[in-house]
XYZ file of C-alpha atoms in Angstrom:
572
model
C -1.819 62.467 40.106
C -2.871 64.466 43.157
C -3.934 68.082 43.090
C -1.097 70.248 44.400
C -1.279 71.317 48.065
C -2.041 74.953 47.169
C -3.986 76.016 44.103
C -6.115 78.882 42.740
C -9.826 78.976 42.032
C -9.358 81.194 38.991
C -12.986 82.310 38.873
C -12.609 83.777 42.370
C -9.372 85.652 41.621
C -9.886 89.439 41.571
C -6.424 90.307 40.146
C -5.457 92.387 43.191
C -1.872 90.999 43.104
C -1.754 90.757 46.894
C -0.538 87.165 46.646
C 2.435 88.299 44.548
C 3.175 91.137 46.928
C 3.160 88.802 49.932
C 4.702 85.659 48.429
C 8.296 85.299 49.681
C 9.405 83.535 46.506
C 7.076 85.220 43.963
C 5.793 81.773 43.001
C 2.777 83.267 41.226
C 2.030 83.501 37.529
C -0.562 85.903 36.129
C -2.304 84.915 32.908
C -5.483 86.535 31.588
C -5.665 88.621 34.773
C -5.759 85.503 36.977
C -3.035 84.574 39.454
C -2.067 80.916 39.746
C 0.541 79.152 41.867
C 3.715 77.982 40.120
C 4.146 74.636 41.844
C 7.808 74.233 40.908
C 8.540 77.586 42.596
C 6.225 77.202 45.604
C 7.552 76.357 49.092
C 4.008 75.714 50.472
C 4.223 78.207 53.317
C 0.497 78.896 52.863
C 0.852 82.645 53.281
C -1.035 83.366 50.059
C -3.967 81.326 51.371
C -4.065 83.360 54.574
C -3.942 86.788 52.931
C -6.029 86.291 49.745
C -8.947 88.753 50.142
C -11.256 86.797 47.819
C -10.377 83.301 49.127
C -9.187 82.329 45.663
C -6.108 80.547 47.031
C -7.137 77.144 48.340
C -5.548 74.322 50.314
C -6.124 70.840 48.953
C -8.744 69.079 51.045
C -7.524 65.718 52.383
C -10.670 64.682 54.250
C -12.102 62.535 51.436
C -8.743 60.763 51.042
C -8.600 60.109 54.789
C -12.132 58.668 54.757
C -11.257 56.415 51.828
C -8.107 55.263 53.629
C -10.173 54.238 56.682
C -12.446 52.204 54.408
C -9.557 50.489 52.627
C -7.237 49.769 55.580
C -8.033 47.658 58.608
C -5.978 49.888 60.862
C -5.352 53.603 60.352
C -3.388 55.569 62.947
C -3.182 59.294 63.501
C 0.158 61.001 63.899
C -0.910 64.061 65.894
C 1.447 67.030 65.832
C 2.384 68.462 69.249
C 0.846 71.796 68.256
C -2.533 70.182 69.049
C -2.035 71.575 72.571
C -2.148 75.104 71.115
C -5.273 74.217 69.125
C -7.310 72.135 71.582
C -5.804 72.657 75.047
C -3.653 70.608 77.375
C -6.048 67.670 77.904
C -5.686 65.183 75.010
C -8.474 62.783 75.960
C -11.354 64.515 74.176
C -9.248 64.844 70.993
C -8.332 61.157 71.056
C -11.952 60.183 71.663
C -13.127 62.366 68.773
C -10.541 60.879 66.396
C -11.444 57.303 67.300
C -15.095 58.247 66.677
C -14.067 59.110 63.117
C -12.806 55.556 62.632
C -9.121 55.704 63.505
C -7.592 52.715 65.269
C -5.438 54.844 67.539
C -3.764 58.213 68.012
C -0.030 58.641 68.541
C 2.033 61.774 69.141
C 4.344 63.027 66.415
C 6.437 64.284 69.333
C 7.730 60.713 69.723
C 9.334 61.074 66.316
C 10.649 64.488 67.332
C 12.402 62.946 70.311
C 14.030 60.339 68.097
C 15.211 63.042 65.675
C 16.708 65.082 68.516
C 18.498 62.034 69.880
C 20.118 61.165 66.552
C 21.058 64.774 65.724
C 22.669 65.088 69.146
C 24.846 62.068 68.377
C 25.562 63.415 64.892
C 26.823 66.756 66.223
C 29.075 65.134 68.833
C 31.377 63.764 66.126
C 31.509 66.988 64.116
C 34.404 69.439 64.496
C 33.095 72.413 62.504
C 30.320 73.254 60.054
C 26.797 74.652 59.967
C 23.858 72.267 60.228
C 20.197 73.075 59.591
C 17.218 71.229 61.026
C 15.095 69.196 58.594
C 11.979 69.544 60.783
C 10.308 72.422 58.883
C 9.264 71.313 55.375
C 8.879 74.918 54.209
C 12.483 75.781 55.109
C 13.701 72.542 53.523
C 11.775 73.370 50.341
C 13.149 76.918 50.377
C 16.744 75.670 50.601
C 16.339 72.979 47.982
C 14.694 75.332 45.459
C 16.370 78.675 46.134
C 19.555 77.938 48.106
C 20.744 74.624 46.575
C 24.312 75.463 47.608
C 23.198 74.939 51.231
C 21.408 71.619 50.712
C 24.378 69.764 52.191
C 23.902 71.746 55.410
C 20.492 70.145 56.091
C 20.937 67.417 58.692
C 20.538 64.077 56.871
C 17.557 62.871 58.871
C 13.833 62.615 58.290
C 11.486 65.156 59.795
C 9.624 64.269 63.018
C 6.521 63.443 60.933
C 8.266 60.916 58.705
C 10.309 59.558 61.600
C 7.162 58.969 63.622
C 5.499 57.285 60.634
C 8.413 54.873 60.359
C 8.180 54.151 64.073
C 4.430 53.471 63.815
C 4.947 51.024 60.951
C 7.614 49.198 62.932
C 5.329 48.998 65.968
C 2.060 48.091 64.232
C 3.014 46.731 60.803
C 3.838 48.019 57.343
C 0.257 47.598 56.139
C -1.253 50.224 58.475
C -2.504 53.566 57.189
C -1.124 56.795 58.651
C -2.804 60.211 58.665
C -0.800 63.168 59.934
C -2.765 66.030 61.501
C -1.039 69.307 62.305
C -0.732 73.056 61.708
C 1.343 72.887 58.511
C 0.335 73.024 54.847
C 3.881 72.136 53.780
C 3.425 68.679 55.339
C 1.006 67.846 52.510
C 3.821 68.142 49.990
C 6.191 66.218 52.259
C 3.631 63.411 52.604
C 3.136 63.341 48.817
C 6.844 62.740 48.317
C 7.056 59.832 50.770
C 5.562 56.352 51.090
C 5.272 56.586 54.873
C 2.376 59.040 55.372
C -0.795 58.446 53.381
C -2.628 61.715 54.073
C -1.765 65.010 55.752
C -4.537 67.139 57.261
C -4.484 70.522 58.948
C -6.271 71.273 62.193
C -8.715 73.390 60.180
C -9.606 70.342 58.093
C -10.026 68.202 61.194
C -12.375 70.787 62.675
C -14.444 70.799 59.472
C -14.566 67.006 59.476
C -15.704 66.866 63.098
C -18.351 69.501 62.378
C -19.819 67.512 59.453
C -20.004 64.424 61.696
C -21.582 66.479 64.522
C -18.760 65.524 66.876
C -17.971 68.084 69.539
C -14.767 67.866 71.558
C -16.557 69.109 74.636
C -19.007 66.188 74.559
C -16.687 63.311 73.670
C -15.003 62.959 77.054
C -15.593 59.668 78.822
C -14.509 58.091 82.088
C -12.121 55.798 80.205
C -9.841 58.710 79.226
C -8.120 57.076 76.216
C -4.447 57.839 75.877
C -1.875 58.057 73.127
C -0.411 54.935 71.500
C 1.898 53.374 72.496
C 2.682 55.980 75.190
C 2.916 59.707 75.801
C 5.800 61.819 74.617
C 7.882 63.946 76.952
C 10.268 66.682 75.777
C 9.068 66.365 72.175
C 5.902 68.306 73.049
C 7.842 71.622 72.958
C 8.889 71.213 69.302
C 6.227 73.716 68.085
C 7.886 76.521 70.045
C 10.609 78.796 68.805
C 13.747 77.029 70.073
C 11.851 73.921 71.171
C 13.945 71.583 69.073
C 17.165 73.190 70.279
C 16.028 72.739 73.851
C 15.435 69.001 73.370
C 18.784 68.455 71.641
C 20.673 70.320 74.354
C 19.209 67.963 76.942
C 21.537 65.314 75.491
C 24.257 67.549 74.078
C 25.121 70.273 76.566
C 28.889 69.954 76.528
C 29.342 73.331 74.870
C 31.136 71.804 71.904
C 28.325 72.972 69.595
C 26.426 76.244 69.264
C 22.629 76.201 68.955
C 20.503 79.062 67.579
C 16.886 79.250 66.445
C 15.256 81.689 63.993
C 11.633 81.994 62.905
C 9.844 83.850 60.132
C 10.581 83.924 56.426
C 12.509 87.189 56.443
C 14.790 86.085 59.257
C 15.338 82.655 57.728
C 16.269 84.106 54.333
C 18.623 86.557 56.005
C 20.395 83.672 57.741
C 20.635 81.669 54.517
C 22.005 84.677 52.635
C 24.958 84.805 55.033
C 25.391 81.132 55.909
C 28.959 80.861 54.623
C 30.185 83.068 57.457
C 29.248 80.627 60.241
C 30.416 77.316 61.701
C 34.128 77.836 61.092
C 35.266 77.366 64.689
C 32.871 74.706 65.972
C 29.603 73.067 64.929
C 26.635 75.447 64.627
C 23.124 73.980 64.653
C 20.335 76.177 63.279
C 16.685 75.520 64.026
C 14.916 77.420 61.222
C 11.127 77.662 61.222
C 9.186 79.425 58.459
C 6.303 80.521 60.707
C 6.943 83.382 63.103
C 7.033 82.180 66.732
C 7.088 78.566 65.511
C 4.578 75.895 64.520
C 1.953 77.101 66.982
C 1.345 79.920 64.499
C 1.090 77.647 61.449
C -1.369 78.334 58.598
C -3.337 75.181 59.437
C -4.314 76.459 62.884
C -7.913 77.613 63.224
C -6.842 80.866 64.886
C -3.690 82.968 64.635
C -4.307 85.156 67.683
C -3.459 84.681 71.364
C 0.067 83.463 70.652
C 1.032 83.936 74.294
C -1.834 81.704 75.440
C -0.836 78.970 72.993
C 2.771 79.197 74.099
C 1.772 78.892 77.746
C -0.418 75.856 77.024
C 2.511 74.010 75.458
C 4.833 74.979 78.300
C 2.260 73.833 80.836
C 1.871 70.498 79.028
C 5.648 70.049 79.004
C 5.923 70.889 82.712
C 3.174 68.430 83.641
C 4.792 65.612 81.704
C 8.266 66.404 83.017
C 6.974 66.244 86.593
C 5.031 63.040 86.002
C 5.964 60.221 88.381
C 5.739 57.665 85.606
C 8.857 56.104 84.216
C 10.448 57.823 81.259
C 10.161 55.459 78.311
C 13.328 55.375 76.227
C 13.383 53.675 72.868
C 15.983 50.930 73.053
C 15.872 50.497 69.286
C 17.496 53.073 67.040
C 15.423 53.660 63.952
C 16.976 54.262 60.568
C 15.787 57.760 59.700
C 18.618 58.864 57.418
C 17.770 60.553 54.133
C 19.099 63.086 51.637
C 17.522 66.109 49.964
C 18.812 66.013 46.399
C 15.793 64.665 44.551
C 14.283 67.909 43.220
C 15.487 70.594 40.830
C 16.250 74.062 42.101
C 14.497 77.088 40.635
C 16.698 78.473 37.847
C 17.868 82.039 38.356
C 17.240 83.327 34.858
C 19.509 86.193 33.876
C 18.609 88.692 31.170
C 20.741 91.213 29.344
C 20.426 94.905 30.146
C 18.882 95.519 26.717
C 16.163 92.935 27.399
C 15.311 94.541 30.738
C 15.285 97.956 29.082
C 12.949 96.727 26.346
C 10.597 95.183 28.918
C 10.551 98.475 30.828
C 9.746 100.348 27.628
C 6.736 98.056 27.100
C 5.195 99.475 30.278
C 6.057 103.086 29.557
C 9.237 103.214 31.666
C 11.576 105.082 29.343
C 13.873 106.500 32.006
C 14.893 105.879 35.600
C 12.536 108.689 36.637
C 9.609 106.672 35.213
C 10.407 103.708 37.473
C 8.055 104.456 40.359
C 8.693 101.182 42.244
C 5.180 101.521 43.687
C 4.653 97.727 44.115
C 1.159 98.045 42.686
C 1.928 95.076 40.423
C 3.039 93.013 43.423
C 6.770 93.260 42.712
C 9.113 95.398 44.794
C 10.618 97.291 41.877
C 9.827 98.005 38.241
C 12.917 96.022 37.275
C 11.701 92.992 39.213
C 8.440 93.319 37.304
C 10.321 93.590 34.005
C 12.150 90.365 34.902
C 8.789 88.669 35.574
C 7.535 89.889 32.185
C 10.521 88.292 30.488
C 10.003 84.962 32.291
C 6.333 84.954 31.269
C 5.026 85.175 34.835
C 3.516 88.644 34.503
C 1.462 90.761 32.091
C 1.863 94.434 31.157
C -1.687 95.094 32.364
C -0.469 94.539 35.935
C 1.345 97.910 35.928
C -1.136 100.372 37.412
C 0.641 103.524 36.274
C 1.046 102.162 32.752
C -2.626 101.194 32.462
C -3.663 104.582 33.835
C -1.515 106.256 31.199
C -2.975 104.043 28.446
C -6.530 104.725 29.613
C -5.848 108.460 29.712
C -4.379 108.434 26.210
C -7.309 106.444 24.850
C -9.815 108.757 26.475
C -7.967 111.843 25.218
C -7.802 110.547 21.651
C -11.475 109.553 21.697
C -12.422 112.928 23.126
C -10.547 114.785 20.402
C -11.999 112.663 17.578
C -15.615 113.256 18.574
C -17.051 116.005 16.297
C -19.333 117.297 19.050
C -18.034 119.508 21.847
C -17.344 117.525 25.012
C -16.422 118.774 28.486
C -16.085 117.039 31.871
C -16.878 119.145 34.950
C -16.182 118.419 38.635
C -18.300 119.344 41.667
C -16.562 122.741 41.899
C -17.750 123.460 38.381
C -14.181 123.361 37.104
C -13.010 121.720 33.893
C -11.462 118.261 34.223
C -11.128 117.707 30.471
C -12.331 119.515 27.363
C -11.935 118.769 23.675
C -11.049 121.241 20.936
C -14.582 121.183 19.476
C -16.057 122.443 22.748
C -13.505 125.258 22.948
C -14.204 126.224 19.321
C -17.960 126.453 19.960
C -17.327 128.785 22.919
C -15.524 131.314 20.751
C -12.135 132.518 19.578
C -10.898 133.613 22.986
C -11.555 130.183 24.554
C -10.044 128.480 21.521
C -6.816 130.457 21.998
C -6.762 129.522 25.683
C -7.205 125.890 24.680
C -4.201 126.056 22.364
C -2.109 127.379 25.258
C -3.525 124.872 27.756
C -4.867 121.754 25.959
C -7.694 120.208 27.905
C -8.270 123.415 29.914
C -7.921 121.494 33.180
C -8.854 123.609 36.207
C -10.593 126.368 34.241
C -13.731 127.772 35.900
C -16.767 127.018 33.769
C -18.679 130.167 34.745
C -15.870 132.268 33.197
C -15.991 130.341 29.930
C -19.664 130.287 29.009
C -23.058 131.723 29.909
C -24.721 128.352 30.533
C -22.476 127.183 33.396
C -25.506 127.312 35.709
C -26.943 124.310 33.841
C -23.926 122.245 34.964
C -24.328 123.491 38.544
C -27.970 122.395 38.496
C -27.045 118.959 37.145
C -24.379 118.515 39.814
C -26.731 119.676 42.569
C -29.741 117.553 41.545
C -27.916 114.528 40.166
C -30.320 114.503 37.212
C -29.387 114.114 33.565
C -30.574 116.557 30.925
C -31.055 116.042 27.199
C -31.185 118.538 24.339
C -31.227 121.694 26.467
C -31.218 124.887 24.344
C -28.286 127.242 24.942
C -26.950 130.359 23.235
C -23.299 131.342 23.117
C -21.674 133.954 20.828
C -25.015 134.276 18.987
C -24.918 130.559 18.225
C -27.875 128.327 18.922
C -26.535 125.294 20.740
C -28.034 122.147 22.121
C -26.591 120.762 25.367
C -26.926 117.342 26.990
C -25.508 116.620 30.475
C -24.789 113.101 31.794
C -23.586 111.833 35.154
C -20.203 110.167 35.497
C -20.447 110.249 39.296
C -23.627 111.747 40.714
C -23.019 115.116 42.362
C -19.292 114.719 41.706
C -18.551 114.515 37.997
C -20.632 115.245 34.883
C -19.963 115.435 31.180
C -21.547 117.874 28.779
C -22.024 117.429 25.024
C -22.900 120.422 22.838
C -23.766 120.744 19.163
C -24.426 123.743 16.993
C -27.955 123.871 15.585
C -26.485 125.371 12.388
C -24.262 122.370 11.657
C -25.451 120.316 8.633
C -24.934 117.130 10.593
C -27.134 118.453 13.376
C -29.912 119.576 10.977
C -29.785 116.216 9.214
C -30.048 114.446 12.551
C -33.092 116.537 13.534
C -34.871 115.858 10.213
C -34.177 112.120 10.462
C -35.256 112.008 14.101
C -38.531 113.815 13.465
C -39.294 111.764 10.377
C -38.765 108.529 12.288
C -41.039 109.816 15.034
C -43.766 110.412 12.434
C -43.236 106.895 11.055
C -43.449 105.389 14.508
C -46.593 107.302 15.510
C -48.209 106.630 12.160
C -47.555 102.893 12.425
C -48.986 102.818 15.939
C -52.153 104.508 14.653
C -52.340 102.215 11.655
C -52.056 99.145 13.847
C -54.986 100.319 15.927
C -57.275 100.914 12.961
C -55.792 98.322 10.610
C -58.865 96.105 10.844
C -60.911 99.059 9.470
C -58.623 100.563 6.878
C -56.058 97.829 6.277
C -54.629 99.298 3.096
C -52.954 102.662 3.770
C -50.106 101.515 6.046
C -47.581 100.438 3.440
C -48.303 103.460 1.214
C -47.691 105.940 4.069
C -44.601 104.089 5.221
C -43.117 104.195 1.703
C -43.940 107.871 1.329
C -42.229 108.902 4.567
C -39.180 106.735 3.855
C -38.855 108.460 0.501
C -38.596 111.766 2.397
C -35.647 110.359 4.315
C -33.946 109.138 1.129
C -34.351 112.477 -0.620
C -32.991 114.289 2.464
C -29.911 112.069 2.455
C -29.316 112.704 -1.268
C -29.702 116.445 -0.753
C -27.142 116.505 2.064
C -24.765 114.370 0.041
């Protein structure tokens, strides 16, 4: 069983939830703070791979499989997607030479399959009176419809994609026993190849570039005088398929009677908007929709090495099309009609799980959302609304720890409880020497007036420290120097106190801990500390002179430990 086309390196995942936020179908499950792809929900658009800040989302590498295929098969052909012009430029010869250097028997253009698809769809539409028909060329859109819009599956034109069509053509030309490797800009083609017996391996242009780099093959140095060409011949109008509206343009070359309407849309948001309202169209005459998941078309696919300079890529493809259209060579028309019919009913759609209002309410309560006002809809968890997140909790695809506001509230409550349970006085001070948090013990040690203020304003947030105590300058010094201080003597309300100051953020935030020297616990701690210091120093001395005396160590140790024991009994 093959690894799925997109997967997560869980050790690299930094639980930022960006993949959830960006995934058009929320096909992500978070478990133990790690986000993994739900294959049954995924449409393989590859967007999560492109936006993952820690590169935890990976595309399955097909290079090793392609190498093995070349070893096992006598003849392996490349089906090269027409978007290669956007990746490598208008001259194909260096690309063909590089691919044959890798061991391929020949290179053929997937655009030949595209032309065959356009021809058969044109004939299909001519006999239709009404209805809406969607192109099967984009595997991501096909996957989206089959999994999330199963009611529109019948609208997909019943023909193979250009990739599969071209593969069938290659096998008819060169034999069923040949190997076929598709190379293009699309990650979704990996899944499409997995589900067919026509294409053995699907690679992206990024993978091809990596492969060429490991073999030290440079496209700029592979050109020869022979100028190898595509097998069995070049494509013509099929080269514009990667463009927005390219497929429509090729179909209209053969079907321009006006009896059908042709429209193209690109980008996930636009495609979903069209599918949400599909029932409204195609009532008067046939409507053909070219839907592409990638904005601006396949030339902006996730398997391209670069996503910039879209205009330059577009112009390259147009230039290639113009050159081939103006070529003086004869236009080669396939006399044989290939059987490329298929259906799209062999996978299960994603179930739309419905939950009762009480279940949603209970899930919201689990993340501290007890009213509509608590539902911030901040998208920090990756979901658009708190209710969407609650739904994900109920399906088991999310964890309560993903809610930022909830975890902040939990952390604050834990810190507050811990602060109040500590017997010592604790205060947190900011760089303006104002109180961020204070516990009741600290207020009590500062006197009755401060204790009353604390009862009126628990935590004393925002109070100025220099108005509360006489040793505020010690905090100012700690903030200014960034140093930490231990056991500083301080006097407040005729009490002898001991103050320690620690950094939370140097020069920004410090915490102070005070104890009363009159407290029994404090006196006990001092006695124990000093006694242990005597034991430690005595043992160090004994070790140095043990070879001379050798007999007093255990007696002294026992004597000093007995002091500790008697002190403990006295305090008890």
